[in-house]
Coordinates of N, CA and C in Angstrom, one line a residue:
L1 N -14.7 35.5 -15.3 CA -14.4 35.8 -15.4 C -12.9 36.0 -16.5
S2 N -12.6 35.6 -17.2 CA -12.2 35.3 -17.9 C -11.9 36.1 -19.1
F3 N -13.4 36.2 -19.4 CA -13.5 37.8 -20.3 C -12.7 38.6 -20.0
Q4 N -13.7 39.1 -19.4 CA -13.1 39.9 -18.0 C -11.7 40.3 -18.0
A5 N -10.4 39.3 -17.9 CA -9.1 40.4 -17.6 C -9.2 40.3 -19.0
K6 N -9.2 39.3 -20.0 CA -8.7 39.1 -21.7 C -9.0 39.9 -21.7
Y7 N -10.4 41.5 -22.1 CA -10.8 42.3 -22.4 C -11.2 43.6 -21.5
G8 N -11.4 43.4 -20.5 CA -10.3 44.9 -18.8 C -12.3 45.2 -18.8
H9 N -12.8 43.9 -20.0 CA -14.2 44.9 -19.1 C -15.1 43.6 -19.3
S10 N -16.5 43.5 -17.8 CA -17.1 42.4 -18.1 C -19.1 42.6 -18.9
N11 N -18.5 43.4 -20.1 CA -20.5 43.3 -20.4 C -20.3 43.3 -22.0
F12 N -20.5 41.9 -21.6 CA -20.0 41.0 -23.6 C -21.0 42.0 -24.2
P13 N -20.4 42.2 -25.4 CA -21.4 42.8 -27.0 C -22.2 41.7 -27.2
Q14 N -23.6 43.0 -27.1 CA -24.2 42.9 -27.9 C -24.5 41.8 -29.1
N15 N -24.1 42.8 -31.1 CA -23.4 42.0 -31.9 C -22.0 41.5 -31.8
A16 N -21.4 40.7 -31.1 CA -20.4 40.2 -30.8 C -20.4 39.9 -32.0
P17 N -19.1 40.5 -32.5 CA -18.5 40.0 -32.9 C -18.6 37.9 -33.4
E18 N -18.8 37.8 -34.7 CA -18.1 35.9 -34.4 C -17.2 35.2 -33.6
E19 N -15.8 36.1 -33.8 CA -14.5 34.8 -33.3 C -14.6 35.5 -31.8
L20 N -15.6 36.5 -30.9 CA -15.7 36.1 -29.9 C -17.3 34.7 -29.5
T21 N -18.2 34.8 -30.5 CA -19.1 33.1 -30.1 C -18.5 33.0 -30.1
K22 N -17.7 32.8 -30.5 CA -16.1 31.4 -31.0 C -15.9 31.0 -29.8
Q23 N -15.6 31.9 -29.5 CA -14.5 32.0 -28.3 C -15.7 31.7 -27.0
Y24 N -16.7 31.8 -26.5 CA -17.3 32.7 -25.3 C -18.4 32.6 -25.4
P25 N -19.4 30.6 -26.1 CA -19.9 30.8 -27.1 C -21.9 30.7 -26.6
T26 N -21.5 31.2 -25.3 CA -22.7 30.9 -24.2 C -22.8 31.8 -23.3
L27 N -21.9 33.5 -23.2 CA -22.1 34.5 -22.9 C -23.0 35.4 -23.0
A28 N -23.3 35.6 -25.0 CA -24.2 36.6 -24.5 C -25.6 36.3 -24.0
R29 N -26.2 35.5 -23.8 CA -27.1 34.7 -22.5 C -26.8 34.9 -21.6
F30 N -26.1 34.4 -20.9 CA -26.0 34.8 -19.6 C -26.3 35.4 -19.8
C31 N -26.1 36.9 -19.9 CA -25.7 38.5 -19.8 C -26.8 38.8 -20.4
H32 N -27.8 38.4 -21.3 CA -29.2 38.3 -21.0 C -29.8 37.9 -20.1
D33 N -29.9 36.9 -20.0 CA -30.1 36.5 -18.9 C -30.5 37.3 -17.6
Q34 N -29.0 37.7 -17.5 CA -28.5 38.6 -16.5 C -29.6 39.9 -16.1
R35 N -30.1 40.4 -16.9 CA -30.1 41.5 -17.7 C -31.9 41.2 -17.0
L36 N -32.3 40.3 -17.5 CA -34.0 40.4 -16.7 C -34.0 39.9 -15.9
E37 N -33.3 39.1 -15.1 CA -33.6 38.2 -14.4 C -33.3 40.5 -12.6
Y38 N -31.9 41.2 -13.2 CA -32.2 42.2 -12.3 C -33.2 43.3 -12.8
K39 N -33.4 42.7 -14.2 CA -35.1 43.7 -14.1 C -36.5 42.9 -12.7
R40 N -36.3 42.2 -13.0 CA -37.2 41.6 -12.7 C -37.3 42.0 -10.7
L41 N -35.4 41.7 -10.0 CA -35.8 41.6 -9.3 C -36.3 43.5 -8.8
Y42 N -35.5 44.6 -9.0 CA -35.7 46.0 -8.9 C -36.5 46.7 -9.7
N43 N -37.1 46.6 -10.8 CA -37.5 47.3 -11.2 C -38.9 46.9 -11.4
N44 N -39.4 45.7 -11.0 CA -40.5 44.5 -11.0 C -42.1 44.8 -11.9
K45 N -40.4 44.8 -13.9 CA -41.5 45.1 -14.4 C -42.1 44.2 -14.9
F46 N -41.6 43.2 -14.6 CA -42.1 41.8 -14.8 C -43.3 40.7 -13.7
R47 N -43.8 39.8 -13.5 CA -44.2 39.3 -13.2 C -43.9 38.4 -12.5
S48 N -44.0 37.9 -10.8 CA -42.8 38.1 -9.6 C -42.6 36.4 -9.8
D49 N -44.6 35.6 -10.5 CA -44.5 34.0 -10.2 C -42.8 34.0 -12.1
K50 N -42.2 34.4 -12.7 CA -41.2 34.0 -12.9 C -40.3 34.0 -12.6
M51 N -40.0 34.7 -11.4 CA -38.9 34.6 -10.8 C -38.5 33.6 -10.5
T52 N -37.0 33.1 -11.3 CA -36.5 31.3 -11.2 C -35.1 31.0 -10.4
L53 N -35.2 32.2 -9.5 CA -34.7 32.4 -8.0 C -34.9 32.3 -7.1
P54 N -34.4 31.8 -6.2 CA -35.4 33.4 -4.8 C -34.3 34.7 -4.5
V55 N -35.3 35.2 -4.2 CA -35.1 36.5 -3.6 C -33.3 37.0 -3.5
F56 N -33.2 36.5 -2.1 CA -31.7 36.6 -1.7 C -30.6 36.0 -2.5
D57 N -30.8 35.0 -3.5 CA -29.7 34.1 -4.5 C -30.2 35.5 -5.8
R58 N -30.7 35.9 -5.7 CA -30.3 37.0 -7.6 C -29.9 38.2 -7.0
D59 N -30.2 38.5 -5.7 CA -30.1 40.5 -4.7 C -28.0 39.2 -4.6
V60 N -27.5 38.4 -4.3 CA -26.1 38.2 -3.4 C -25.5 38.3 -5.3
R61 N -26.4 37.8 -7.0 CA -25.7 37.2 -7.7 C -25.7 38.3 -8.4
C62 N -26.2 39.7 -7.9 CA -26.0 41.2 -9.2 C -25.3 41.7 -8.2
R63 N -25.0 41.5 -7.1 CA -24.0 42.7 -6.7 C -22.6 41.8 -6.8
H64 N -22.9 40.5 -6.8 CA -21.2 40.0 -7.9 C -20.9 40.4 -8.8
L65 N -21.4 40.6 -9.3 CA -21.7 40.9 -11.2 C -21.5 42.4 -11.2
E66 N -22.1 43.5 -9.5 CA -21.8 44.8 -9.9 C -20.3 45.0 -9.1
E67 N -19.5 44.2 -8.8 CA -18.3 44.2 -7.3 C -17.3 44.1 -9.2
V68 N -17.7 43.0 -10.4 CA -16.6 43.1 -11.6 C -17.3 44.3 -12.6
G69 N -18.2 45.2 -12.7 CA -18.5 46.3 -13.5 C -19.3 45.7 -14.5
F70 N -19.8 44.8 -14.1 CA -21.3 44.3 -15.0 C -22.3 45.5 -14.5
E71 N -22.2 46.1 -16.6 CA -23.7 47.1 -16.9 C -25.0 46.0 -16.6
F72 N -26.0 46.0 -15.8 CA -27.2 45.8 -16.6 C -28.3 46.8 -16.8
D73 N -27.9 47.8 -16.8 CA -28.6 49.0 -17.3 C -27.7 49.4 -19.7
R74 N -28.0 48.9 -20.0 CA -26.6 49.3 -21.3 C -27.8 50.4 -21.9
T75 N -28.3 50.8 -22.0 CA -28.7 51.8 -22.4 C -28.3 53.3 -21.4
L76 N -28.2 53.1 -20.9 CA -28.2 54.2 -19.3 C -26.0 54.1 -19.7
A77 N -25.6 53.1 -19.5 CA -24.1 52.7 -20.0 C -23.4 53.2 -21.1
L78 N -24.3 53.4 -22.1 CA -23.8 53.9 -23.6 C -24.3 55.2 -23.7
W79 N -25.5 55.6 -22.7 CA -25.4 57.1 -22.9 C -24.6 57.6 -21.8
Y80 N -24.4 57.1 -21.0 CA -22.9 57.8 -20.1 C -21.8 58.1 -21.0
D81 N -21.4 57.1 -21.4 CA -19.8 57.0 -22.7 C -20.1 58.2 -23.6
K82 N -21.4 58.3 -24.4 CA -21.7 59.5 -25.3 C -20.6 60.7 -24.3
Y83 N -21.4 60.7 -23.2 CA -21.6 62.4 -21.7 C -20.1 61.9 -22.0
H84 N -19.0 61.0 -21.8 CA -18.2 62.0 -21.4 C -17.2 61.1 -22.8
E85 N -17.7 61.4 -23.5 CA -16.7 62.4 -25.2 C -17.6 63.6 -25.6
L86 N -18.6 63.6 -24.9 CA -19.3 65.5 -24.9 C -17.9 65.4 -24.2
V87 N -17.8 65.6 -23.3 CA -17.2 66.2 -22.0 C -15.6 66.3 -22.6
E88 N -15.2 65.2 -22.7 CA -13.7 65.3 -23.6 C -13.6 66.3 -24.3
Y89 N -15.1 66.1 -25.3 CA -14.9 67.5 -26.1 C -14.6 68.8 -26.5
R90 N -15.5 69.1 -24.7 CA -16.0 70.3 -24.0 C -14.1 70.8 -24.0
N91 N -13.4 69.9 -22.9 CA -12.4 69.8 -22.5 C -11.3 70.1 -23.6
D92 N -11.4 68.9 -24.8 CA -10.3 70.2 -25.3 C -11.8 71.2 -26.9
N93 N -12.0 71.6 -27.0 CA -12.2 72.5 -27.8 C -12.8 73.8 -27.0
G94 N -13.2 73.2 -25.7 CA -13.2 74.5 -24.8 C -15.4 74.8 -24.8
H95 N -15.5 74.2 -25.9 CA -17.6 74.6 -26.1 C -18.8 72.9 -25.9
V96 N -19.6 73.0 -26.3 CA -20.1 71.4 -26.6 C -20.7 72.0 -27.8
R97 N -20.7 73.2 -28.9 CA -21.1 73.1 -29.5 C -20.5 71.3 -30.7
V98 N -21.6 70.7 -30.8 CA -19.9 70.1 -31.5 C -21.0 69.5 -33.1
R99 N -19.2 70.1 -34.0 CA -20.8 70.2 -35.7 C -20.4 69.1 -35.6
E100 N -21.7 68.5 -37.0 CA -21.8 67.8 -37.6 C -20.5 66.7 -37.9
K101 N -20.0 67.9 -39.0 CA -18.9 67.0 -40.2 C -17.8 67.0 -38.8
E102 N -17.1 68.1 -37.3 CA -16.1 67.3 -36.6 C -17.0 65.9 -35.9
D103 N -17.5 65.4 -36.0 CA -18.2 63.7 -35.6 C -19.4 64.0 -35.2
P104 N -20.4 62.9 -36.3 CA -21.2 62.6 -36.7 C -22.5 62.2 -35.0
S105 N -21.6 61.0 -35.2 CA -22.7 60.4 -33.7 C -22.3 61.3 -33.3
L106 N -21.9 62.0 -32.2 CA -21.7 62.7 -30.9 C -22.9 63.7 -31.2
H107 N -22.0 64.5 -32.8 CA -22.7 65.4 -33.0 C -24.6 65.7 -32.5
K108 N -25.4 64.1 -33.0 CA -26.7 63.4 -33.2 C -27.0 63.1 -32.0
W109 N -26.2 63.1 -31.1 CA -26.2 62.4 -29.4 C -26.1 63.6 -28.6
V110 N -26.2 64.6 -29.8 CA -25.8 66.3 -28.6 C -28.0 66.5 -28.9
K111 N -28.6 66.4 -30.1 CA -28.6 67.0 -31.0 C -30.6 66.9 -30.3
D112 N -30.0 64.6 -29.7 CA -31.2 63.7 -29.4 C -31.2 64.3 -27.8
Q113 N -30.5 64.6 -27.0 CA -30.6 64.7 -26.1 C -30.9 66.4 -25.5
R114 N -31.5 67.1 -26.8 CA -32.1 68.4 -26.7 C -33.9 67.7 -27.2
S115 N -34.1 67.2 -27.6 CA -35.2 66.3 -28.3 C -35.3 65.9 -26.6
K116 N -34.7 65.0 -26.0 CA -35.5 64.5 -25.1 C -35.8 65.5 -23.8
R117 N -35.0 66.3 -23.5 CA -35.5 66.8 -22.7 C -36.6 67.6 -22.8
K118 N -36.9 67.7 -25.0 CA -38.0 68.8 -24.3 C -39.2 67.4 -24.6
G119 N -38.9 66.7 -24.5 CA -40.6 65.3 -24.3 C -41.4 64.6 -25.3
N120 N -39.6 64.9 -26.4 CA -39.8 64.0 -27.0 C -40.4 63.0 -27.5
Q121 N -41.8 62.1 -28.1 CA -41.9 60.5 -27.7 C -42.0 59.4 -28.5
Q122 N -41.4 59.7 -29.3 CA -40.4 58.4 -30.1 C -38.7 58.8 -29.5
L123 N -38.9 59.9 -28.1 CA -37.1 59.5 -27.4 C -37.5 59.1 -25.7
V124 N -36.8 58.2 -25.3 CA -36.7 58.5 -24.2 C -36.5 60.0 -23.5
K125 N -36.9 60.2 -21.9 CA -36.8 61.3 -22.0 C -35.6 61.9 -20.5
L126 N -34.8 62.1 -21.2 CA -34.1 62.7 -19.3 C -34.8 62.8 -18.2
S127 N -33.8 61.9 -17.8 CA -33.8 61.8 -16.2 C -33.0 63.3 -15.6
E128 N -33.6 64.0 -15.1 CA -33.3 65.0 -13.6 C -31.5 65.4 -12.9
A129 N -31.4 64.1 -13.3 CA -30.0 64.0 -13.1 C -29.0 63.8 -14.3
Q130 N -29.5 63.8 -15.1 CA -28.5 63.5 -16.8 C -28.6 65.2 -16.8
I131 N -29.7 65.6 -17.2 CA -29.8 67.1 -17.7 C -29.2 67.7 -16.6
A132 N -29.0 67.8 -14.8 CA -27.9 68.6 -14.2 C -26.1 68.4 -14.5
L133 N -26.3 67.1 -15.3 CA -24.8 66.6 -15.6 C -24.9 67.4 -16.8
L134 N -25.2 67.6 -17.9 CA -25.6 68.2 -19.1 C -25.1 69.8 -18.7
D135 N -26.2 70.0 -18.2 CA -26.2 71.5 -17.1 C -24.9 72.6 -16.6
N136 N -23.8 71.3 -15.7 CA -22.7 70.7 -15.4 C -21.6 71.4 -16.7
I137 N -21.4 70.8 -17.3 CA -20.9 71.1 -18.4 C -21.7 72.5 -19.6
G138 N -21.9 72.6 -19.0 CA -22.8 74.2 -20.2 C -22.9 73.8 -21.2
F139 N -23.5 72.8 -20.8 CA -24.5 72.4 -21.8 C -25.7 73.3 -23.3
E140 N -25.6 73.9 -24.3 CA -26.4 73.9 -24.9 C -28.1 74.2 -25.4
W141 N -29.3 73.9 -24.2 CA -30.1 73.1 -24.9 C -31.4 74.1 -25.9
E142 N -30.4 75.5 -26.3 CA -31.3 75.4 -27.8 C -29.8 75.3 -28.9
S143 N -30.2 75.3 -30.1 CA -29.6 75.0 -30.7 C -28.5 76.4 -31.1
E144 N -27.0 76.2 -31.2 CA -26.6 77.8 -32.1 C -27.5 78.3 -32.9
L145 N -27.6 77.0 -34.2 CA -27.7 77.5 -35.9 C -30.1 78.5 -34.9
Y146 N -30.3 77.8 -34.2 CA -31.7 77.9 -33.5 C -31.3 79.5 -33.3
D147 N -30.4 79.4 -32.3 CA -30.4 80.9 -32.4 C -29.5 82.1 -33.0
V148 N -29.4 81.9 -34.2 CA -28.9 82.8 -35.4 C -29.7 82.7 -36.1
L149 N -31.1 82.3 -35.7 CA -32.2 82.4 -36.9 C -33.4 82.9 -35.8
W150 N -33.3 83.0 -34.6 CA -34.6 83.8 -33.8 C -34.4 85.1 -34.2
N151 N -32.3 84.9 -33.0 CA -32.0 86.8 -33.3 C -32.1 87.4 -34.6
A152 N -31.9 86.9 -36.4 CA -32.2 87.7 -37.4 C -33.5 87.6 -38.0
K153 N -34.7 87.0 -36.8 CA -36.6 87.5 -36.7 C -36.6 88.2 -36.5
Y154 N -35.6 88.4 -34.3 CA -36.1 89.3 -33.7 C -35.5 90.7 -34.1
N155 N -34.5 91.3 -35.1 CA -33.8 92.2 -35.6 C -34.6 92.3 -36.5
E156 N -36.1 92.1 -37.3 CA -36.3 92.1 -38.5 C -37.2 93.2 -37.7

């Protein structure tokens, strides 16, 4: 909780700078272990004989961590961070067509969402909830460039 009080969140970075790892030498491992226990408890991805705590204790500990804002699924948390960036972009610009020269990172994320929806095997597919969120902000599933090229070919 001292990390949360100082930094305003409960998610110790995976690739923390050296100054943080010196200040909190065991926190990265603790966070990793908690995420692993969470997967064992809720996702059944691991064999139950590897669980180190009784189910009740693990459930209580998970709830305590959730109460202080600990994110068990960092990938999903990062997805929501980028989604909120896109919402801010839309609020500022009136659309969600992020140009690469404006914001390379967000532009790439937008392109990845299109690929994920199409089921690109190298990327984890979007959930229905994620698709609905993107639809609600007017996400364009086909790129503008694709539309221009398609219209040009259609008009030929």
